[in-house]
Short mmCIF file of C-alpha atoms in Angstrom, two decimals:
data_model
loop_
_atom_site.label_atom_id
_atom_site.label_comp_id
_atom_site.label_asym_id
_atom_site.label_seq_id
_atom_site.Cartn_x
_atom_site.Cartn_y
_atom_site.Cartn_z
CA MET A 52 7.47 23.94 107.16
CA SER A 53 5.26 21.57 105.40
CA VAL A 54 5.84 21.12 101.46
CA ILE A 55 3.38 21.81 99.09
CA TYR A 56 4.16 20.05 96.01
CA VAL A 57 2.42 21.06 92.83
CA ASP A 58 4.63 20.71 90.18
CA ASN A 59 2.94 17.21 89.23
CA ALA A 60 3.45 18.30 85.41
CA ALA A 61 7.08 17.88 85.78
CA THR A 62 7.19 14.71 87.86
CA THR A 63 5.37 12.75 90.74
CA PRO A 64 6.05 10.98 93.38
CA VAL A 65 6.15 7.09 93.13
CA SER A 66 3.18 5.80 95.21
CA GLY A 67 4.20 3.22 97.90
CA GLU A 68 2.23 0.73 96.21
CA VAL A 69 4.33 1.04 92.73
CA LEU A 70 7.36 1.00 94.60
CA ALA A 71 6.16 -2.17 96.40
CA ALA A 72 5.30 -3.71 93.13
CA MET A 73 8.54 -2.96 92.00
CA THR A 74 10.64 -3.77 94.81
CA PRO A 75 11.57 -7.51 94.08
CA TYR A 76 12.42 -7.15 90.56
CA PHE A 77 16.01 -5.47 91.92
CA THR A 78 16.65 -8.10 94.29
CA GLU A 79 14.72 -11.40 93.76
CA VAL A 80 13.53 -11.42 90.15
CA TYR A 81 16.11 -9.63 89.13
CA GLY A 82 17.13 -12.57 85.67
CA ASN A 83 17.38 -11.10 82.38
CA PRO A 84 13.78 -11.68 80.56
CA SER A 85 15.77 -12.70 77.76
CA SER A 86 17.52 -15.95 79.74
CA ILE A 87 14.24 -17.82 79.83
CA PHE A 88 16.20 -21.37 80.77
CA TYR A 89 16.29 -20.80 84.28
CA SER A 90 13.71 -20.09 86.36
CA VAL A 91 14.91 -16.90 87.69
CA GLY A 92 14.84 -15.65 83.86
CA GLU A 93 11.88 -17.11 83.43
CA ALA A 94 9.89 -15.49 86.25
CA ALA A 95 11.42 -12.13 84.76
CA ARG A 96 9.95 -13.19 81.02
CA GLU A 97 6.41 -12.88 82.65
CA ALA A 98 6.86 -10.53 84.90
CA LEU A 99 7.57 -8.24 81.27
CA ASP A 100 4.86 -10.16 79.81
CA ALA A 101 2.28 -9.56 82.78
CA ALA A 102 3.61 -5.83 82.32
CA ARG A 103 2.73 -5.83 78.73
CA GLU A 104 -0.88 -6.70 79.31
CA ARG A 105 -1.54 -4.61 81.82
CA THR A 106 -0.56 -1.25 80.22
CA ALA A 107 -2.01 -2.61 76.64
CA LYS A 108 -5.12 -3.02 78.84
CA ALA A 109 -5.18 0.26 80.24
CA LEU A 110 -4.85 2.08 76.85
CA ASN A 111 -7.33 -0.69 74.85
CA ALA A 112 -4.31 -1.54 72.79
CA GLU A 113 -2.55 -5.04 72.01
CA PRO A 114 -0.30 -5.97 73.89
CA GLY A 115 1.83 -6.54 70.93
CA GLU A 116 1.24 -2.82 70.32
CA ILE A 117 3.46 -1.41 73.63
CA PHE A 118 7.22 -1.08 73.37
CA PHE A 119 8.70 0.05 76.50
CA THR A 120 11.15 2.44 76.42
CA SER A 121 13.59 4.23 78.30
CA CYS A 122 11.34 7.83 78.73
CA GLY A 123 8.98 9.98 77.04
CA THR A 124 11.33 11.67 75.26
CA GLU A 125 12.76 8.92 73.90
CA ALA A 126 9.19 7.13 72.58
CA ASP A 127 8.97 10.70 71.02
CA ASN A 128 12.00 10.39 68.98
CA TRP A 129 11.45 6.96 68.21
CA ALA A 130 8.02 7.75 66.75
CA VAL A 131 9.08 10.81 64.64
CA LYS A 132 12.28 10.19 63.80
CA GLY A 133 11.97 6.56 63.10
CA THR A 134 8.60 7.86 61.03
CA ALA A 135 10.23 10.28 59.13
CA ARG A 136 13.48 7.71 58.28
CA ARG A 137 10.82 5.04 56.64
CA MET A 138 8.80 7.62 54.88
CA ALA A 139 12.05 9.40 53.51
CA ALA A 140 12.44 6.19 51.41
CA ARG A 141 8.99 6.49 49.69
CA GLY A 142 9.71 10.35 49.08
CA LYS A 143 7.63 11.51 51.75
CA LYS A 144 10.32 13.74 53.33
CA HIS A 145 7.92 16.75 55.21
CA LEU A 146 6.15 16.81 58.99
CA ILE A 147 3.98 18.63 60.55
CA THR A 148 3.45 19.76 64.09
CA SER A 149 2.04 22.12 66.31
CA ALA A 150 4.10 25.36 67.80
CA ILE A 151 3.46 24.10 71.48
CA GLU A 152 4.99 21.08 71.59
CA HIS A 153 7.69 19.93 73.93
CA HIS A 154 10.45 19.78 73.34
CA ALA A 155 11.20 16.26 72.60
CA ILE A 156 9.17 16.98 69.29
CA LEU A 157 10.36 20.02 68.66
CA HIS A 158 13.78 19.33 69.23
CA ALA A 159 13.68 15.87 67.21
CA MET A 160 11.72 17.97 64.12
CA GLU A 161 14.92 20.27 63.80
CA ALA A 162 17.05 17.36 63.94
CA LEU A 163 15.29 16.07 60.89
CA GLU A 164 15.20 19.12 59.51
CA LYS A 165 18.80 19.90 59.29
CA GLU A 166 19.20 16.43 58.00
CA GLY A 167 16.61 17.79 54.61
CA PHE A 168 13.31 16.78 55.96
CA GLU A 169 10.63 19.94 55.79
CA VAL A 170 8.65 20.72 58.69
CA THR A 171 5.01 22.79 59.04
CA TYR A 172 4.92 24.22 62.57
CA LEU A 173 1.25 24.83 62.80
CA PRO A 174 0.02 27.60 65.04
CA VAL A 175 -2.19 27.92 67.83
CA ASP A 176 -4.75 30.07 68.89
CA ALA A 177 -4.87 31.83 72.39
CA GLU A 178 -6.06 29.50 74.59
CA GLY A 179 -3.65 27.15 72.92
CA PHE A 180 -5.46 24.95 70.42
CA VAL A 181 -4.53 23.54 67.01
CA ASN A 182 -7.12 24.13 64.33
CA PRO A 183 -8.05 20.23 62.75
CA ALA A 184 -8.54 22.30 59.60
CA ASP A 185 -5.15 24.02 59.68
CA VAL A 186 -3.77 20.19 59.76
CA GLU A 187 -5.98 19.31 56.72
CA ALA A 188 -4.80 21.81 55.05
CA ALA A 189 -1.25 21.29 55.63
CA ILE A 190 -0.90 18.03 54.38
CA ARG A 191 0.80 17.74 51.40
CA PRO A 192 1.69 14.33 49.11
CA ASP A 193 4.70 14.09 50.10
CA THR A 194 3.44 14.61 54.00
CA ALA A 195 5.04 11.47 55.83
CA LEU A 196 3.98 11.91 59.57
CA VAL A 197 1.53 14.20 61.53
CA SER A 198 1.86 14.44 65.46
CA VAL A 199 0.20 16.58 67.93
CA MET A 200 0.19 16.03 71.49
CA MET A 201 -2.58 15.13 73.43
CA ALA A 202 -2.36 17.51 76.04
CA ASN A 203 0.24 20.48 76.47
CA ASN A 204 2.34 19.98 79.77
CA GLU A 205 2.35 24.41 80.35
CA ILE A 206 -1.38 25.24 79.31
CA GLY A 207 -2.96 22.46 79.73
CA THR A 208 -4.80 22.79 76.26
CA ILE A 209 -6.41 19.15 75.15
CA GLU A 210 -5.92 18.98 71.82
CA PRO A 211 -9.15 17.36 69.36
CA VAL A 212 -6.53 14.48 68.17
CA ALA A 213 -8.93 12.09 67.44
CA GLU A 214 -10.45 14.57 64.75
CA ILE A 215 -6.68 14.74 63.63
CA ALA A 216 -6.07 11.50 63.58
CA GLU A 217 -9.53 10.70 61.15
CA ILE A 218 -8.41 13.60 59.02
CA CYS A 219 -5.11 11.47 58.53
CA ARG A 220 -6.19 8.18 58.44
CA ARG A 221 -8.46 9.91 55.74
CA LYS A 222 -5.31 11.61 53.51
CA GLY A 223 -3.51 8.18 54.33
CA VAL A 224 -0.88 10.01 56.84
CA LEU A 225 0.66 8.60 60.18
CA CYS A 226 -0.53 10.11 63.59
CA HIS A 227 1.58 10.69 66.37
CA THR A 228 0.67 11.58 69.62
CA ASP A 229 2.80 12.87 72.61
CA ALA A 230 0.04 11.85 75.40
CA VAL A 231 2.86 12.10 77.85
CA GLN A 232 0.51 14.80 79.99
CA ALA A 233 -2.72 13.32 79.25
CA VAL A 234 -2.07 9.47 80.62
CA GLY A 235 -3.34 9.24 84.01
CA ALA A 236 -5.30 12.42 83.74
CA ILE A 237 -7.97 12.24 81.02
CA PRO A 238 -9.27 9.23 79.23
CA VAL A 239 -7.17 7.65 76.83
CA ASP A 240 -7.95 5.14 74.51
CA VAL A 241 -5.72 4.68 71.48
CA LYS A 242 -8.27 2.81 69.31
CA ALA A 243 -10.92 5.73 70.02
CA LEU A 244 -8.28 8.27 69.15
CA GLY A 245 -7.50 6.68 66.01
CA VAL A 246 -3.81 7.18 66.28
CA ASP A 247 -0.80 5.51 64.96
CA MET A 248 1.36 6.01 67.89
CA LEU A 249 1.13 7.10 71.02
CA SER A 250 3.83 8.18 73.54
CA LEU A 251 3.79 8.20 77.74
CA SER A 252 5.93 8.31 80.61
CA ALA A 253 5.54 7.04 83.94
CA HIS A 254 7.20 9.50 86.08
CA LYS A 255 3.88 11.39 85.29
CA PHE A 256 1.33 9.26 86.91
CA ASN A 257 2.82 8.07 89.97
CA GLY A 258 5.28 5.48 88.56
CA PRO A 259 9.50 5.84 88.19
CA LYS A 260 11.31 7.82 86.35
CA GLY A 261 13.42 6.60 83.72
CA VAL A 262 10.60 4.17 81.67
CA GLY A 263 8.29 5.55 79.34
CA ALA A 264 6.63 3.03 76.48
CA LEU A 265 5.71 4.10 72.57
CA TYR A 266 2.17 2.21 71.58
CA ILE A 267 2.97 1.76 67.54
CA ARG A 268 -0.27 0.26 66.02
CA ARG A 269 0.08 -3.39 64.73
CA GLY A 270 1.27 -2.26 60.81
CA VAL A 271 3.06 0.63 61.79
CA ASN A 272 7.00 0.28 61.81
CA PRO A 273 8.58 3.42 62.21
CA VAL A 274 12.78 2.70 61.70
CA VAL A 275 14.49 0.87 64.69
CA PHE A 276 15.48 3.86 67.07
CA MET A 277 18.24 1.51 69.53
CA ASP A 278 20.04 -1.12 67.74
CA GLY A 279 21.42 -4.45 69.86
CA GLY A 280 20.06 -7.12 71.02
CA ALA A 281 16.04 -8.73 70.06
CA GLN A 282 13.89 -7.24 73.11
CA GLU A 283 11.50 -5.72 72.32
CA ARG A 284 10.51 -8.09 69.56
CA GLY A 285 13.67 -6.98 67.50
CA ARG A 286 12.10 -3.04 67.48
CA ARG A 287 13.95 -1.61 70.45
CA ALA A 288 17.24 -2.96 71.55
CA GLY A 289 18.80 -3.11 75.74
CA THR A 290 18.16 -5.25 78.44
CA GLU A 291 14.42 -4.39 79.97
CA ASN A 292 14.19 -1.83 82.82
CA LEU A 293 12.04 -4.53 84.57
CA ALA A 294 11.20 -2.87 87.49
CA GLY A 295 10.61 0.03 86.04
CA ILE A 296 8.26 -1.49 83.79
CA VAL A 297 6.61 -3.28 85.97
CA GLY A 298 6.26 0.22 88.20
CA LEU A 299 5.06 1.94 84.62
CA SER A 300 2.26 -1.05 84.49
CA VAL A 301 0.97 -0.76 87.94
CA ALA A 302 0.94 2.57 88.01
CA LEU A 303 -0.97 2.97 84.60
CA GLU A 304 -3.39 0.48 85.77
CA ARG A 305 -4.15 2.01 88.99
CA ALA A 306 -4.16 6.14 87.16
CA VAL A 307 -6.66 4.38 84.50
CA ASN A 308 -8.93 2.52 87.23
CA GLY A 309 -11.08 5.19 88.89
CA LEU A 310 -9.79 8.01 87.08
CA ASP A 311 -13.39 9.57 86.60
CA GLU A 312 -13.05 9.87 90.51
CA LYS A 313 -9.37 11.52 90.62
CA ALA A 314 -10.12 13.40 88.05
CA LYS A 315 -13.33 14.89 89.85
CA LYS A 316 -10.36 15.26 92.65
CA LEU A 317 -7.84 16.69 90.36
CA ALA A 318 -10.30 19.64 89.17
CA ALA A 319 -11.95 20.33 91.85
CA MET A 320 -8.38 21.77 93.80
CA ARG A 321 -7.55 23.23 90.43
CA ASP A 322 -10.85 25.33 90.15
CA ALA A 323 -10.54 26.18 93.63
CA VAL A 324 -7.14 28.05 92.33
CA LEU A 325 -8.20 28.84 88.80
CA ASP A 326 -11.51 30.50 91.03
CA HIS A 327 -9.18 32.23 93.49
CA ILE A 328 -6.60 34.26 91.03
CA ALA A 329 -9.36 35.06 88.38
CA ALA A 330 -10.45 37.26 90.45
CA MET A 331 -7.50 38.76 91.18
CA PRO A 332 -6.29 41.98 89.70
CA LYS A 333 -3.49 42.74 87.02
CA VAL A 334 -4.04 38.46 86.07
CA LYS A 335 -4.47 36.70 82.53
CA ILE A 336 -5.70 33.17 83.19
CA ASN A 337 -3.22 31.27 80.11
CA GLY A 338 -4.79 28.36 78.18
CA PRO A 339 -8.18 27.43 77.67
CA LEU A 340 -11.21 28.86 79.85
CA ASP A 341 -13.50 26.48 78.49
CA ARG A 342 -12.37 23.36 81.56
CA ALA A 343 -14.07 20.59 80.23
CA LYS A 344 -10.95 21.10 77.30
CA ARG A 345 -8.20 22.44 79.81
CA LEU A 346 -6.71 18.81 81.92
CA PRO A 347 -7.79 18.69 85.60
CA ASN A 348 -5.15 19.13 86.90
CA ASN A 349 -3.61 22.19 85.42
CA VAL A 350 -2.87 25.91 86.54
CA ASN A 351 -1.68 28.56 84.79
CA ALA A 352 -1.60 32.44 84.67
CA SER A 353 0.40 35.31 84.57
CA PHE A 354 0.87 37.80 87.36
CA GLU A 355 1.27 41.27 85.87
CA ALA A 356 4.50 42.68 87.00
CA ALA A 357 5.35 39.95 89.19
CA GLU A 358 8.43 38.27 87.42
CA GLY A 359 7.95 34.41 87.66
CA GLU A 360 11.07 32.95 88.56
CA SER A 361 10.99 35.95 91.46
CA LEU A 362 7.44 34.35 92.49
CA LEU A 363 8.73 30.48 92.40
CA LEU A 364 11.72 31.65 95.12
CA MET A 365 8.76 33.37 96.82
CA LEU A 366 6.37 30.55 97.04
CA ASP A 367 9.15 27.79 97.81
CA MET A 368 10.00 30.40 100.86
CA LYS A 369 6.58 29.09 101.89
CA GLY A 370 7.16 25.18 101.10
CA ILE A 371 5.10 25.28 97.58
CA CYS A 372 6.62 24.18 94.47
CA ALA A 373 5.34 25.32 91.85
CA SER A 374 6.65 26.26 87.94
CA SER A 375 7.35 29.07 85.68
CA GLY A 376 7.38 29.78 81.76
CA SER A 377 9.82 32.56 82.45
CA ALA A 378 13.17 32.94 80.33
CA CYS A 379 14.55 32.99 84.09
CA ALA A 380 13.26 30.08 85.48
CA SER A 381 13.24 28.03 82.10
CA GLY A 382 17.63 28.58 82.50
CA SER A 383 17.31 30.37 78.56
CA LEU A 384 16.79 33.52 77.61
CA ASP A 385 13.42 33.45 76.38
CA PRO A 386 10.20 32.89 77.73
CA SER A 387 8.40 29.85 77.08
CA HIS A 388 7.58 29.20 73.69
CA VAL A 389 4.37 27.72 74.42
CA LEU A 390 3.79 31.24 75.78
CA LEU A 391 4.90 33.01 72.71
CA ALA A 392 3.01 30.68 70.60
CA ILE A 393 -0.45 31.97 72.00
CA GLY A 394 0.39 35.41 71.60
CA LEU A 395 1.18 36.49 75.11
CA PRO A 396 3.89 39.77 74.69
CA HIS A 397 7.74 38.76 75.83
CA GLU A 398 6.38 40.90 79.72
CA ILE A 399 3.33 39.01 80.17
CA ALA A 400 5.24 35.05 79.65
CA HIS A 401 8.36 36.59 82.19
CA CYS A 402 5.38 36.58 84.42
CA SER A 403 3.76 33.27 84.28
CA LEU A 404 3.66 30.59 86.82
CA ARG A 405 1.98 27.16 86.40
CA ILE A 406 0.51 24.84 89.42
CA SER A 407 -0.24 21.30 88.35
CA PHE A 408 -2.09 19.08 91.25
CA GLY A 409 -1.53 15.00 91.56
CA VAL A 410 -3.55 12.65 93.61
CA GLN A 411 -1.46 12.68 96.31
CA ASN A 412 -2.59 16.54 97.02
CA THR A 413 -5.54 17.74 99.34
CA MET A 414 -7.72 20.47 98.57
CA ASP A 415 -5.73 22.01 101.85
CA ASP A 416 -2.87 21.98 99.32
CA ALA A 417 -5.26 23.94 97.18
CA ARG A 418 -6.23 26.24 99.92
CA GLY A 419 -1.94 26.75 100.83
CA VAL A 420 -1.33 28.07 97.36
CA HIS A 421 -3.97 30.18 96.91
CA GLY A 422 -3.26 31.78 100.33
CA ALA A 423 0.27 31.63 99.16
CA GLY A 424 -0.17 33.15 96.03
CA ARG A 425 -1.93 35.91 96.38
CA ASP A 426 0.62 37.53 99.18
CA ARG A 427 3.42 36.43 97.16
CA ALA A 428 2.10 38.14 93.91
CA GLU A 429 1.68 40.99 95.75
CA SER A 430 4.54 41.11 97.06
CA ALA A 431 6.81 40.31 94.18
CA ARG A 432 4.56 43.11 92.45
CA ALA A 433 4.75 45.71 96.18
CA GLN A 434 8.76 45.43 96.82
CA PRO A 435 11.63 45.98 93.85
CA ALA A 436 9.09 45.57 91.15
CA LEU A 437 8.82 48.03 88.55
CA GLU A 438 5.07 49.37 88.27
CA MET B 206 20.57 27.20 92.75
CA TYR B 207 21.23 30.43 94.84
CA SER B 208 23.94 30.91 97.06
CA GLU B 209 22.04 32.45 100.87
CA LYS B 210 23.47 35.69 100.59
CA VAL B 211 21.37 35.85 97.06
CA MET B 212 18.47 34.55 98.78
CA ASP B 213 18.92 37.56 101.75
CA HIS B 214 19.14 39.61 99.25
CA PHE B 215 16.25 38.88 97.40
CA ALA B 216 13.73 38.02 100.25
CA ASN B 217 15.24 41.46 102.02
CA PRO B 218 16.37 43.99 99.13
CA ARG B 219 18.05 46.96 100.60
CA ASN B 220 17.31 50.74 99.25
CA VAL B 221 14.12 49.89 97.54
CA GLY B 222 12.53 52.48 96.14
CA GLU B 223 13.09 55.70 93.91
CA ILE B 224 14.43 59.04 95.34
CA GLU B 225 12.27 61.90 94.84
CA ASN B 226 14.42 64.67 92.65
CA ALA B 227 17.01 62.20 91.79
CA ASP B 228 20.38 63.90 90.86
CA GLY B 229 20.78 61.03 88.49
CA ILE B 230 18.51 57.86 87.57
CA GLY B 231 19.89 54.72 85.34
CA GLU B 232 17.30 52.51 83.68
CA VAL B 233 18.51 49.29 82.03
CA GLY B 234 17.02 46.48 80.58
CA ASN B 235 14.14 45.51 78.41
CA PRO B 236 10.81 43.60 79.99
CA LYS B 237 10.89 41.59 76.78
CA CYS B 238 14.34 40.45 78.52
CA GLY B 239 12.51 40.05 81.85
CA ASP B 240 14.80 42.04 83.81
CA ILE B 241 14.79 45.59 84.44
CA MET B 242 16.45 48.13 86.90
CA ARG B 243 16.33 51.64 87.51
CA MET B 244 18.33 52.87 90.05
CA SER B 245 18.21 56.40 91.40
CA LEU B 246 21.24 58.23 93.00
CA ARG B 247 21.43 61.52 95.45
CA ILE B 248 25.07 62.72 95.16
CA ARG B 249 25.85 65.66 96.96
CA GLY B 250 29.94 66.95 96.79
CA GLY B 251 30.93 64.16 94.41
CA VAL B 252 29.67 61.29 97.00
CA ILE B 253 26.67 59.21 96.38
CA GLU B 254 24.65 60.16 99.65
CA ASP B 255 21.30 57.90 99.05
CA VAL B 256 20.66 55.06 96.00
CA LYS B 257 17.87 53.24 95.72
CA PHE B 258 16.69 50.60 92.98
CA ARG B 259 13.54 49.03 91.61
CA THR B 260 13.75 45.89 90.05
CA PHE B 261 11.65 43.82 87.93
CA GLY B 262 13.11 40.42 87.36
CA CYS B 263 14.06 37.35 88.53
CA GLY B 264 16.04 36.32 92.03
CA ALA B 265 19.40 37.09 91.02
CA ALA B 266 18.55 40.63 89.21
CA ILE B 267 16.96 41.90 92.68
CA ALA B 268 19.89 40.23 94.74
CA THR B 269 22.86 41.96 92.09
CA SER B 270 20.95 45.09 92.07
CA SER B 271 20.66 45.21 96.03
CA ILE B 272 23.78 44.34 96.76
CA ALA B 273 25.29 46.99 94.48
CA THR B 274 23.89 49.69 96.16
CA GLU B 275 24.87 48.45 99.19
CA MET B 276 28.26 48.48 97.32
CA ILE B 277 28.02 52.05 96.33
CA LYS B 278 26.34 53.74 99.30
CA GLY B 279 28.19 56.47 100.41
CA LYS B 280 31.49 55.98 98.16
CA ARG B 281 32.90 58.82 95.84
CA ILE B 282 31.73 58.60 92.36
CA GLU B 283 35.21 57.46 91.03
CA GLU B 284 34.91 54.79 93.71
CA ALA B 285 31.46 54.05 92.33
CA LEU B 286 32.71 53.55 88.45
CA GLN B 287 34.91 50.97 89.95
CA LEU B 288 32.11 48.49 90.41
CA THR B 289 32.61 45.93 88.43
CA ASN B 290 30.21 42.83 87.54
CA LYS B 291 32.55 40.57 88.85
CA ALA B 292 32.53 42.04 92.41
CA VAL B 293 28.64 41.74 92.24
CA VAL B 294 29.01 38.22 91.90
CA GLU B 295 31.62 38.24 94.61
CA ALA B 296 30.03 40.13 97.15
CA LEU B 297 27.06 37.43 96.58
CA ASP B 298 29.17 34.33 97.03
CA GLY B 299 28.86 33.48 93.41
CA LEU B 300 25.90 33.32 90.80
CA PRO B 301 25.11 29.75 88.75
CA PRO B 302 26.55 30.73 84.98
CA VAL B 303 22.98 31.63 82.96
CA LYS B 304 22.54 34.55 85.97
CA VAL B 305 26.27 36.40 85.41
CA HIS B 306 24.31 38.34 83.15
CA CYS B 307 22.12 40.18 86.08
CA SER B 308 25.32 40.85 87.74
CA VAL B 309 26.10 42.93 84.18
CA LEU B 310 22.93 44.92 84.69
CA ALA B 311 23.76 45.87 88.36
CA GLU B 312 26.97 47.32 86.81
CA GLN B 313 25.35 49.07 83.99
CA ALA B 314 22.17 50.39 86.19
CA VAL B 315 25.08 52.18 88.50
CA LYS B 316 27.38 53.79 85.35
CA ALA B 317 23.41 54.90 83.66
CA ALA B 318 22.89 56.41 87.02
CA ILE B 319 25.93 58.39 87.10
CA SER B 320 26.27 59.70 83.38
CA ASP B 321 22.58 61.14 83.65
CA TYR B 322 23.40 62.59 86.43
CA TYR B 323 26.67 64.14 84.49
CA ARG B 324 24.33 64.62 81.80
CA ARG B 325 22.91 67.16 84.18
CA GLN B 326 25.58 68.65 84.86
CA GLY B 327 26.51 70.13 81.39
CA ILE B 328 29.09 67.19 81.12
CA ASP B 329 29.84 64.33 78.81
CA PRO B 330 29.51 61.57 80.59
CA GLU B 331 31.56 58.96 77.99
CA PRO B 332 34.83 60.29 78.63
CA ILE B 333 34.33 59.63 81.88
CA VAL B 334 32.15 56.22 82.41
CA GLY B 335 32.46 55.13 79.36
CA LYS B 336 30.41 53.55 76.73
CA LEU B 337 27.38 51.75 77.91
CA GLU B 338 25.35 49.13 76.44
CA GLU B 339 21.89 50.09 75.63
CA ASP B 340 20.26 46.37 76.43
CA CYS B 341 21.93 43.21 77.44
CA HIS B 342 23.15 41.37 74.79
CA ALA B 343 23.14 38.20 76.20
CA CYS B 344 19.34 37.72 74.99
CA GLY B 345 19.82 38.79 71.26
CA LEU B 346 16.03 40.04 71.48
CA GLU B 347 15.16 43.16 69.06
#
């Protein structure tokens, strides 16, 4: 049985090209980039600098504004906690975020609440959009940071981050965005967005796991998160994961080059499945109906009376790897906070299925998914499910 | 994540459906939690002659209810009441820790159906079956 992997919002395979670019940095150029007084170290330093330039260029940033981290979660934690702690010294102890952020942001915020910070969690509408006017209304004189994700990982909503950043700039509040799902799927230009900080993660765009980056606009200075050596200009200690960093930069460059064409290909697969699902009975599409405001690779729908984990297991029997926001599938007892935030009742949230395409998928995969999806949703309902 | 036994009962659930004119019906769980089980029994001379179930829920919820029906079919009521969630887990060759509550639900479904049977006979089931947990405790939802 062939496998159709359509859970690219969870992670993506490392492309052959990226792997080839990384390999020499495990065995040949193994020097420590901080040990620059001999050739192996110097070569490593050069590779690190080149990777930083490549990364900066892809985001329209300056190389000095790119800081490599161990993952997207670390970048989010650094931006949120580092900024909160910096601004607390100036008496600013209020943070604003949305109800549908990734746990990397939400749980960092909750940790700060325990330290005495106050957090406003902005609601979203039924399609998952944050209203910029709500951001403006929530900003107070003691607001330290606004952090709203660029695109939602579950339902694909593309948030109006440029508008939110503009409000923040006008109000003199720092603005961060978690762009982990956006990078490689939609254009991400830090200058056009106008954000102060932006997180990304390599493994979401066919790079390796274990490496991410935080863009920090020049002049912005979140408190150091990892203490130690002088790596990353003294702001993020720890010997650089050079092979990973090279992998991130090459994968990012590849993802950004010809993005329009890739996005079109992804959107064609997404639309084939969305159109198919929309025509099925007892189905609700979750996320934006305006497809221009939805990640080009994201499909999310609830199949009434077909519990999400059961759907996943049935799809797995057909070789299809997807995801669900049901409590059972998440390993917790509550369904996805995102699906609850867009107003789905628990019983519908438990029946959700997410399909996320990647550049390695083909239209045949999309056809395989909707064929199996229909059969499986029917049998999940028809077999033991309660009507 | 699941044993072969669980996957077998999930893919080919036994005794699915609803008994017409059942002698006892038990429904446990809550759609908010994502798991509901309904079990119906036909009882003749104190023996569970037939049992059928319908479950809305995850793989473990379907597998635990499926195997529970196999474990009580043909048994006397007193024997069926001895069914524990632990026995259900063992019969399935184990469950992931987060799914153990599904086996509790299966045990409760059996007991709820038997309680309903006694009630229909005009017998207070509580001294025989014990007190039933109405909803799954684990999730803490209203």
